[in-house]
Coordinates of C-alpha atoms in Angstrom, one line a residue:
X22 CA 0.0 0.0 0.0
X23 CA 1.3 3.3 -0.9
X24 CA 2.5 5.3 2.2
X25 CA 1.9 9.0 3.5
X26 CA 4.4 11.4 1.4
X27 CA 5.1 14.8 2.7
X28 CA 6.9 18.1 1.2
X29 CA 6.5 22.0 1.1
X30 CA 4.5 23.2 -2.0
X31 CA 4.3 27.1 -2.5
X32 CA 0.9 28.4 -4.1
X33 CA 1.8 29.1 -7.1
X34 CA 2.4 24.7 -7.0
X35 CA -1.0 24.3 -6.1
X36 CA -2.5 25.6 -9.1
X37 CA -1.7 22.7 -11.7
X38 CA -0.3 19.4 -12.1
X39 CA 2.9 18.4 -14.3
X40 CA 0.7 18.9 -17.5
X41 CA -0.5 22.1 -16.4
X42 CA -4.0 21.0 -16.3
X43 CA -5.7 22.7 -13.1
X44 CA -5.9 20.2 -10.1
X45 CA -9.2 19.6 -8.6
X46 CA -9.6 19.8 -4.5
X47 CA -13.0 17.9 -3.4
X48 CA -14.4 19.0 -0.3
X49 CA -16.4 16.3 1.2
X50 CA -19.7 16.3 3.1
X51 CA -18.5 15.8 6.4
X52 CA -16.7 19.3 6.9
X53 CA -18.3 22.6 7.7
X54 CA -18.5 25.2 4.9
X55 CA -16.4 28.4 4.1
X56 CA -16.4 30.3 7.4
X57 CA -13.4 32.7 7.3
X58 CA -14.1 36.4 8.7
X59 CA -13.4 39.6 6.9
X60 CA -10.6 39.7 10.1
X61 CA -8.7 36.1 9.2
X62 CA -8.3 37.2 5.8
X63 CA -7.4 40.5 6.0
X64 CA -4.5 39.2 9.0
X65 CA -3.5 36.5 5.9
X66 CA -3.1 39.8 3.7
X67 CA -1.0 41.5 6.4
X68 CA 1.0 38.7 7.3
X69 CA 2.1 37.7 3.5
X70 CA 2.7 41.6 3.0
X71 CA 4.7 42.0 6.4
X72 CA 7.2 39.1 4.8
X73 CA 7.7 40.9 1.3
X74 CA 8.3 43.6 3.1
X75 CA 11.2 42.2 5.6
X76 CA 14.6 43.7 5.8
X77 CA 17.7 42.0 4.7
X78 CA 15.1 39.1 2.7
X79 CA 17.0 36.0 1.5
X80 CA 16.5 33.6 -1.6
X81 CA 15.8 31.3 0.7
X82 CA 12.9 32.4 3.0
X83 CA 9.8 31.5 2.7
X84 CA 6.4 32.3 5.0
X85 CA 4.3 29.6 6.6
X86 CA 0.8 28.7 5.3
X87 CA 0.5 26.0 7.9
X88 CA -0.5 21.9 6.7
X89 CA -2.9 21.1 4.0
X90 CA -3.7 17.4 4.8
X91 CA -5.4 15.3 1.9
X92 CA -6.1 12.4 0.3
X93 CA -5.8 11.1 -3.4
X94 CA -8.7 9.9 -4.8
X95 CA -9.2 7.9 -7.5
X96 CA -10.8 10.0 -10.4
X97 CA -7.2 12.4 -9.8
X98 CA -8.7 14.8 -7.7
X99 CA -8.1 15.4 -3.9
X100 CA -9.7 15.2 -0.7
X101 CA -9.2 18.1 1.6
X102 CA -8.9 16.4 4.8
X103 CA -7.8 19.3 6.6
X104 CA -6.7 23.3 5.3
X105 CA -9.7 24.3 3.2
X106 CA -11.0 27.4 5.1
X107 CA -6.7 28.2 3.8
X108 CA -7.5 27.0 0.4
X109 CA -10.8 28.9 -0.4
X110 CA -9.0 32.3 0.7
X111 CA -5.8 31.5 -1.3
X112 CA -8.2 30.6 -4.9
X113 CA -10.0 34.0 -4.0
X114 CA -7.0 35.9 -3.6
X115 CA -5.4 34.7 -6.7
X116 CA -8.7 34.7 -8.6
X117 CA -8.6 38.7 -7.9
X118 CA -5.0 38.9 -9.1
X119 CA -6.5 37.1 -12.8
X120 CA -9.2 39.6 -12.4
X121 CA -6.5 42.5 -12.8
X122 CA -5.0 40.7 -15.8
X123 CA -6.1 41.0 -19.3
X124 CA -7.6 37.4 -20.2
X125 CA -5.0 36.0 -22.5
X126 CA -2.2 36.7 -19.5
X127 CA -4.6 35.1 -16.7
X128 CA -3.3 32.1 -14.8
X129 CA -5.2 29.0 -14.6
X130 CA -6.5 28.2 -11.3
X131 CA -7.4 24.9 -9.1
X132 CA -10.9 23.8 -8.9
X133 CA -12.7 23.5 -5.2
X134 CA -15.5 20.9 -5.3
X135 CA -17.9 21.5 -2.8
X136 CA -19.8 18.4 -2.1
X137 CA -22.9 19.9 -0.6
X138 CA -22.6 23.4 -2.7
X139 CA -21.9 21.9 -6.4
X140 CA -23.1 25.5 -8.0
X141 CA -19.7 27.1 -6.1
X142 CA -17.8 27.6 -9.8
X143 CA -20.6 29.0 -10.9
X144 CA -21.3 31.8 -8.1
X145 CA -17.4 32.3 -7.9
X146 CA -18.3 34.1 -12.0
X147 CA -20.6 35.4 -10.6
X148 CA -20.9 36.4 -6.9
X149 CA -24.0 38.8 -6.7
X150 CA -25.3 39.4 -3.5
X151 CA -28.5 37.6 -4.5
X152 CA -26.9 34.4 -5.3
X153 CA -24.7 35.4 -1.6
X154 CA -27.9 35.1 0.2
X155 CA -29.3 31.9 -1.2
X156 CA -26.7 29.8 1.6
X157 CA -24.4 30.8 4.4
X158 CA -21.3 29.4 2.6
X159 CA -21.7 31.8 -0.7
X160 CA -22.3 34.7 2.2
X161 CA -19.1 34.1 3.6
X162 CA -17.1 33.4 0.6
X163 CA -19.0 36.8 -1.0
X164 CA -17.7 38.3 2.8
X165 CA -13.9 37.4 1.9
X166 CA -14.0 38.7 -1.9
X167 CA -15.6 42.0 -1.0
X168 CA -12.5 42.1 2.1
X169 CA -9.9 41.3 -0.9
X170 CA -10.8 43.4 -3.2
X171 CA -10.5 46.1 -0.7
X172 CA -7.6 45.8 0.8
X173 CA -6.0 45.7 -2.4
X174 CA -7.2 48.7 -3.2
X175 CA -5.7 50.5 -0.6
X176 CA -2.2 49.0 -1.3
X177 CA -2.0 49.6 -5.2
X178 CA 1.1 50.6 -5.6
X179 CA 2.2 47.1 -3.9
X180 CA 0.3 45.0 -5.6
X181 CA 2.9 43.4 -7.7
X182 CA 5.7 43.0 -4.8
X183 CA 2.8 41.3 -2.6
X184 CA 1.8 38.7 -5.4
X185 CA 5.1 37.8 -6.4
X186 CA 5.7 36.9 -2.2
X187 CA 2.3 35.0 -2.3
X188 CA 2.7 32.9 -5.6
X189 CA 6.3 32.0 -4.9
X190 CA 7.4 32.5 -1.3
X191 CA 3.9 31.6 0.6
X192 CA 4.3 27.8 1.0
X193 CA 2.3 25.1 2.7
X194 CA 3.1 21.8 4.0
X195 CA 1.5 19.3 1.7
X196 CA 0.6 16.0 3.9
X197 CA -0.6 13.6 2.0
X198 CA -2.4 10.3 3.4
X199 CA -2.4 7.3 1.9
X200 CA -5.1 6.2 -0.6
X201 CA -6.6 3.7 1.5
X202 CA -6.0 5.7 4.4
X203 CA -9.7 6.8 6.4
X204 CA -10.5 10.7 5.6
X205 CA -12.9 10.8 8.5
X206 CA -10.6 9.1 11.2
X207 CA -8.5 11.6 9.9
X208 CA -10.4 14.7 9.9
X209 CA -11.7 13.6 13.2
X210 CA -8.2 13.9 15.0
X211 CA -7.1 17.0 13.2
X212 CA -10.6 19.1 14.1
X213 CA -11.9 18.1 16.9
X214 CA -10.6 19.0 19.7
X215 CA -8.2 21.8 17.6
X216 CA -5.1 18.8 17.3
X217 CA -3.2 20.1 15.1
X218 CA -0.3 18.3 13.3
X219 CA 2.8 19.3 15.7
X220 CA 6.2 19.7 14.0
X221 CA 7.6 16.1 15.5
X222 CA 4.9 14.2 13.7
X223 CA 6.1 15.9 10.4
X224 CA 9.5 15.6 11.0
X225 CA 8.8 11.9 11.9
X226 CA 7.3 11.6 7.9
X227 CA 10.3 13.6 6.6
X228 CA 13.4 10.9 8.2
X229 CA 11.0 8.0 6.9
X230 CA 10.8 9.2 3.7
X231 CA 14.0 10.2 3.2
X232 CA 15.2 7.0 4.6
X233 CA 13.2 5.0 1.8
X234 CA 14.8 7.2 -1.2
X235 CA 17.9 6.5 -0.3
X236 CA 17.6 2.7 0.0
X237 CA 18.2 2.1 3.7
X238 CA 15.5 0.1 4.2
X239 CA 15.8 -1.1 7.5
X240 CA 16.6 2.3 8.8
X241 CA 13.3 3.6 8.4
X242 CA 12.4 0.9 11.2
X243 CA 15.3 1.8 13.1
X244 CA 14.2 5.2 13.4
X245 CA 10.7 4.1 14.0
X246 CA 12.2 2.0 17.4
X247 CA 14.9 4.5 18.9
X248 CA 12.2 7.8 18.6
X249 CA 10.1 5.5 20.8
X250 CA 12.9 4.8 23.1
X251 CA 13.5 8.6 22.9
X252 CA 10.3 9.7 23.1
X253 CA 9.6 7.3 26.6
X254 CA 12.9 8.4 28.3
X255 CA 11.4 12.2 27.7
X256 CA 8.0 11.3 29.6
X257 CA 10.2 10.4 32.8
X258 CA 9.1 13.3 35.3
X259 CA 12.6 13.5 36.6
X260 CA 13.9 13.7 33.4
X261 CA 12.0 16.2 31.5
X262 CA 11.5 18.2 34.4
X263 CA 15.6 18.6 35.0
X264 CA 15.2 19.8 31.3
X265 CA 12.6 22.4 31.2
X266 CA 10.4 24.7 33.0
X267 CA 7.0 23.5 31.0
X268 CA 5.8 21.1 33.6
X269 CA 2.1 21.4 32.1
X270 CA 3.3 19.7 29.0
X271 CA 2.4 15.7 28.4
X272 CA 2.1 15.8 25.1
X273 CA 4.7 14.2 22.6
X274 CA 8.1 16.0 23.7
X275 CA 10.7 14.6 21.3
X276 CA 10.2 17.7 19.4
X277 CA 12.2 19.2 22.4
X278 CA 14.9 17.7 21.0
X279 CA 14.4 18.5 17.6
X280 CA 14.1 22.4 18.4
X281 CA 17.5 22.1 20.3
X282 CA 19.2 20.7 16.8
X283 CA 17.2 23.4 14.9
X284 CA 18.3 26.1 16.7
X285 CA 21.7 25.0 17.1
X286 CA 22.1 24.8 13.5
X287 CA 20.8 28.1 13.1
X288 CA 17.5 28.3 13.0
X289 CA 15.7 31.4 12.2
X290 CA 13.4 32.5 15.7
X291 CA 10.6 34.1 14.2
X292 CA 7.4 32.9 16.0
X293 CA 6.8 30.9 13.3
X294 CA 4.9 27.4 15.0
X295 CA 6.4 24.9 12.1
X296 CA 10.1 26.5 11.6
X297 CA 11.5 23.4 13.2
X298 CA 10.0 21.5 10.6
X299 CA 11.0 24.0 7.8
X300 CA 14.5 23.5 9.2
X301 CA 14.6 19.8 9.0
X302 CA 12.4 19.8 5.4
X303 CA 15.1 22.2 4.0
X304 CA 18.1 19.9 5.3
X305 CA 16.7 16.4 4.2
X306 CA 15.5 17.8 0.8
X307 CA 19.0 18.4 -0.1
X308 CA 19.9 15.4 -2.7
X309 CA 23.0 14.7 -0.6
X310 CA 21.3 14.5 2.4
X311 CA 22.2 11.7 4.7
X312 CA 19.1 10.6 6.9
X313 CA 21.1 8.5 8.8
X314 CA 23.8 11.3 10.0
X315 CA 20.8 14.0 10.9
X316 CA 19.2 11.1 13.1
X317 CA 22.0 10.4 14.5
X318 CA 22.7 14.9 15.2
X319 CA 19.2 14.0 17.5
X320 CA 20.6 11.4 19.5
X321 CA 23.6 12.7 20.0
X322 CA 22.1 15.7 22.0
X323 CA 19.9 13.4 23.9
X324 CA 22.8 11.5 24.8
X325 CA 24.8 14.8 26.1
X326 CA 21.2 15.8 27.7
X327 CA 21.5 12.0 29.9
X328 CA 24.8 12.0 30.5
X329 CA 23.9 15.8 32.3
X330 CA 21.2 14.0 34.4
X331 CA 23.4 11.2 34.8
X332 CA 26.8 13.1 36.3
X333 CA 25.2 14.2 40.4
X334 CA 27.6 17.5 40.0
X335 CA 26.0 18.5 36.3
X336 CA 22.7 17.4 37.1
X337 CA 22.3 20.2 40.4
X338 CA 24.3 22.9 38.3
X339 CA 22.3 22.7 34.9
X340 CA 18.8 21.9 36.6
X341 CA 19.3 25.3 38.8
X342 CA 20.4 27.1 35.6
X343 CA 17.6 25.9 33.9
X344 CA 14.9 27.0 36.9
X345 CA 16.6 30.1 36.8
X346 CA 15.7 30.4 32.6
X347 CA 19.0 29.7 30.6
X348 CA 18.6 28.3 27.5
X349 CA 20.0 24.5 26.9
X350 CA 21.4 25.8 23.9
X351 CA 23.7 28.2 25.5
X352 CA 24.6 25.2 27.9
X353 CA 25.6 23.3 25.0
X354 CA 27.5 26.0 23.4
X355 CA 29.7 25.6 27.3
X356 CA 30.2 22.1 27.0
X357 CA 31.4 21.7 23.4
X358 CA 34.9 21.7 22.9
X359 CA 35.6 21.0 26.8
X360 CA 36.6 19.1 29.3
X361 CA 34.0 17.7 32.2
X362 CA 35.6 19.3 34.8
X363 CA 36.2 22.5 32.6
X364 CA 32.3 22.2 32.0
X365 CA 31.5 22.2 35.7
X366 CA 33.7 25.1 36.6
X367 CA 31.8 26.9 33.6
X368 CA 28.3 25.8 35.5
X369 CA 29.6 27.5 38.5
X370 CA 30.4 30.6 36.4
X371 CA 27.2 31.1 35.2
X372 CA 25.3 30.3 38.5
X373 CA 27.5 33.2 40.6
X374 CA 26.4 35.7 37.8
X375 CA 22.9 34.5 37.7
X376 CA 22.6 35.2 41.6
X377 CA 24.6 38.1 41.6
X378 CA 24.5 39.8 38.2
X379 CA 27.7 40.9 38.4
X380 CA 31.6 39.4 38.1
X381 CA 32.2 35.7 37.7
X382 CA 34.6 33.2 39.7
X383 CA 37.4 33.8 37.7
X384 CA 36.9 37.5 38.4
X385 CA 36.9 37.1 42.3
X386 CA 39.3 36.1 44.8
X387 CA 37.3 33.5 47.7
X388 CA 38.2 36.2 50.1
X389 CA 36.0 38.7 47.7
X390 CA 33.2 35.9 46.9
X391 CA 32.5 35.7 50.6
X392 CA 32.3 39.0 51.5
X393 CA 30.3 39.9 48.1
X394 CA 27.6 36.4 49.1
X395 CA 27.6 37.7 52.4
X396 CA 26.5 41.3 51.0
X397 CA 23.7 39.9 49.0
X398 CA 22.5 37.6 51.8
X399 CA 22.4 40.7 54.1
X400 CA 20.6 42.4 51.3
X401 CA 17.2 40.0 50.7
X402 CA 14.4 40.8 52.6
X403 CA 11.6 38.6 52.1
X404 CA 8.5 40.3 49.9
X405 CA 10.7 42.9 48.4
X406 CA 13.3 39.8 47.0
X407 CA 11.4 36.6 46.5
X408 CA 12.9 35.6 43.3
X409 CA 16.2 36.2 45.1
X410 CA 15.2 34.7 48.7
X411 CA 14.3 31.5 46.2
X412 CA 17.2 31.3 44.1
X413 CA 19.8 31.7 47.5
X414 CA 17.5 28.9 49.4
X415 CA 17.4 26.4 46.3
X416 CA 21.0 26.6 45.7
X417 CA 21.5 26.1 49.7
X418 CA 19.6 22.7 49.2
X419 CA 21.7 21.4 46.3
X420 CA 24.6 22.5 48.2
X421 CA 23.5 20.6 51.0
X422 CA 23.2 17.4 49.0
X423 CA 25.9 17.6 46.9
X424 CA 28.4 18.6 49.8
X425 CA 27.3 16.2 52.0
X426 CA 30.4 13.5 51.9
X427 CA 28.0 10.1 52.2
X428 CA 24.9 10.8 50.2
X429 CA 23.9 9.5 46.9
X430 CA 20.6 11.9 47.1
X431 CA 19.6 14.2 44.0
X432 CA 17.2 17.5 44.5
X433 CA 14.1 16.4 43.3
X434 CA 13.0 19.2 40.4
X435 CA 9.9 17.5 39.6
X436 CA 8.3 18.1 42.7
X437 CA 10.0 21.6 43.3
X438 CA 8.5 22.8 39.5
X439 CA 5.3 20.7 40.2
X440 CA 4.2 21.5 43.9
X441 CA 2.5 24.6 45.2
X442 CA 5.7 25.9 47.2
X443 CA 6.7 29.2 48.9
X444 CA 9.2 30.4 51.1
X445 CA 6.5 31.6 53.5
X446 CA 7.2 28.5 56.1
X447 CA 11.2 30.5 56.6
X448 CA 10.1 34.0 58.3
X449 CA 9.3 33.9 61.5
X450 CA 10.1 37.9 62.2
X451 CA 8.5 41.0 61.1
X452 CA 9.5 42.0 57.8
X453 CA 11.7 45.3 58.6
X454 CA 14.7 44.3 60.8
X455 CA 15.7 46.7 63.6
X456 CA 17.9 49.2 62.0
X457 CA 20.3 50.5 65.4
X458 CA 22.7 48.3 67.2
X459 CA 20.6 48.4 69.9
X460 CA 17.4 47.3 68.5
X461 CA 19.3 44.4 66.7
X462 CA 21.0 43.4 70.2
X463 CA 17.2 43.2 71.6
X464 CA 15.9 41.0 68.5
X465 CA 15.0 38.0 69.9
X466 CA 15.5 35.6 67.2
X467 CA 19.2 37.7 66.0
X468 CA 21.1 34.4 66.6
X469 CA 19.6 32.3 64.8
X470 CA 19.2 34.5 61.9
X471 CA 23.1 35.3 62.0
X472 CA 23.5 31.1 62.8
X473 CA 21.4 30.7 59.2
X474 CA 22.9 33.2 57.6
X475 CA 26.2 31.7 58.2
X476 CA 25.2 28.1 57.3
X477 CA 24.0 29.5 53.8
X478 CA 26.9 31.5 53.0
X479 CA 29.5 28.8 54.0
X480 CA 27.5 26.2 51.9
X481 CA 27.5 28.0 48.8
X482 CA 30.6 29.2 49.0
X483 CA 32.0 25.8 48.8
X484 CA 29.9 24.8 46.1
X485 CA 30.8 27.4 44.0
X486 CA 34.7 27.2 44.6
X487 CA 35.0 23.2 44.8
X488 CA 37.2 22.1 42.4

């Protein structure tokens, strides 16, 4: 049985097949009608003119029309299984662009089949508002025309810049089932409930794929087994949660992974919710691609990411950088090129200057780092300083466990990012300390808070100056 193929088609692609004859796009029964506002298409507008309008544009880029999902069927047409509130607006917009044209220099166009609205070619000659009021799909569709034709209007002197952008640079992801695949089973996980196809499921068709071209049979399955293994290690609790700060997250999470690789081989950040996928499409299109040697880019981060969680020393350092919002990425960037203990000493680096914003280790004498903790501890006053009252307190308890010469424990991230925790439980004294020697001899609890104090600082200074 023929299997699922995917690639990036721009819209000018969409028009015709190889013989140029227009290609026909059925949609069936089962979905709703056209239902686009004047609002979504006017933002479609904005955003294709936004991109043609971009400083410093490459040959290269190309904007994001999200995933057209269908199904071949056997008369050479295809069924829109998903994308066809997209499609209708992209045949309307280039259907005004023909309009502008004198007829023998007008493009030909792909054919929508409505199954329940058969007369739609017909009304699309024609679109009075008569025929718009006869059914709700011709009003909306009428809606979106009237929107096109004047926002154009207002942007004349564009026009030309902004169609060659949407013809050749507008692109979608074409996701194509297989033949014998079911349209409704399929319609039915993209829609309801809003799933929409996530960038690791695409990428997943795109190794496959690519796998198959090249020969390598078996690697296809070999890809098929380790992304499992991959993907399970990932839903570990104590794993993911070392890793990142999105503890509401149980969907698939491989795609963490491939967002590391994407971005560390320079992936554009542009908002853009399927760039990762772009990045990986654009890589394994090339006809010298190696699927094999960009899987193995994946694990390779994933086995830098265990051997982290692994390592007690690495696994405290990078899970507090982590809580405290640096980017694996940067962590990477550390690590390459380095020694373990060069690493570490690194990690320390970066946690003095996340607490203290200010020089690193190499910077201070332990003389200096005392007396500059010591400062800062002196300094936090709970309510005004949480984030720093937090930061001092959870680096005291993976100072504790760490230094402590016959424990195997680890600090438990899962239930730190997880729980409902404050740092309420710790104050036991009114919130403005006595300011005058005198008051501060009189403070009944001054011993214990200097006792603490003490504790804290000698604690984290050794972590940050073992060697």
């Amino acid at each position: 049985m023929p299997e699922q193929s995917i690639s990036l088609r721009s819209v000018y692609e969409l028009r015709a097949d190889a013989s140029d004859q227009p290609i026909r796009y059925r949609i069936p029964a089962y979905q709703r009608g056209f239902r686009w506002e004047s609002r979504q298409v006017e933002q479609l507008l904005e955003d294709i003119r936004d991109f043609a309008r971009r400083e410093n544009p490459q040959p290269q880029d190309f904007y994001c029309l999200q995933p057209l999902v269908l199904r071949p069927a056997e008369d050479g047409a295809f069924e829109v299984v998903d994308g066809q509130q997209r499609l209708t607006t992209l045949l309307l917009v280039l259907r005004h662009f023909n309009a502008r044209l004198a007829e023998k220099y007008r493009q030909k166009l792909y054919i929508l089949e409505y199954e329940t609205r058969p007369s739609l070619l017909e009304f699309l000659e024609d679109p009075t508002e008569e025929r718009a009021a006869s059914n709700i799909d011709f009003f909306h569709i009428n809606q979106a025309i009237t929107t096109i034709e004047a926002w154009f209007k207002q942007r004349e002197a564009e026009v030309e810049t902004i169609k060659a952008a949407f013809l050749n640079q507008a692109k979608l992801i074409w996701y194509e089932l297989a033949p014998g695949e079911n349209a409704v089973a399929a319609f039915t996980r993209l829609n309801v409930g809003k799933i929409p196809l996530t960038n690791d499921e695409l990428i997943r068709a795109l190794f496959i794929r690519r796998a198959r071209v090249k020969g390598k049979k078996s690697l296809d399955l070999e890809i098929a087994y380790e992304w499992d293994l991959l993907e399970k290690a990932l839903q570990r609790e104590d794993f993911w949660c070392f890793l990142s700060n999105s503890t509401s997250h149980r969907g698939n999470r491989i795609g963490y992974l491939f967002d590391l690789v994407a971005r560390e081989g320079g992936m554009a950040e542009n908002g853009n919710p399927y760039a990762t996928f772009y990045h990986f499409s654009q890589k394994l299109s090339d006809k010298h691609a190696d699927p094999e040697q960009e899987w193995l880019a994946v694990k390779k981060v994933f086995m830098l990411l265990e051997e982290w969680f692994e390592d007690r020393q690495l696994y405290h350092l990078v899970g507090f950088l982590v809580w405290k919002g640096l980017d694996i990425n940067e962590l990477q960037g550390l690590a390459r090129g380095t020694t373990k203990r060069a690493f570490r000493d690194k990690l320390r680096e970066k946690v003095l200057q996340s607490i203290m914003n200010g020089d690193g280790l190499n910077e201070l004498s332990s003389e200096t780092l005392r007396e500059r903790l010591s400062d800062l501890l002196a300094e936090l006053e709970y309510g005004r300083h949480s984030q720093g009252v937090q930061s001092i307190l959870l680096l005291f308890n993976l100072a504790t466990l760490l230094l402590h010469p016959a424990s195997n424990l680890r600090f438990q991230f899962e239930s730190f990012k997880t729980g409902m925790w404050d740092i309420e439980h710790v104050r036991s004294i009114a919130s403005d300390r006595p300011g005058t020697w005198k008051g501060q001899a009189a403070w009944p609890v001054s011993y214990t808070h200097l006792r603490a104090h003490e504790t804290v600082l000698d604690l984290v200074c050794r972590l940050l100056l073992e060697k």
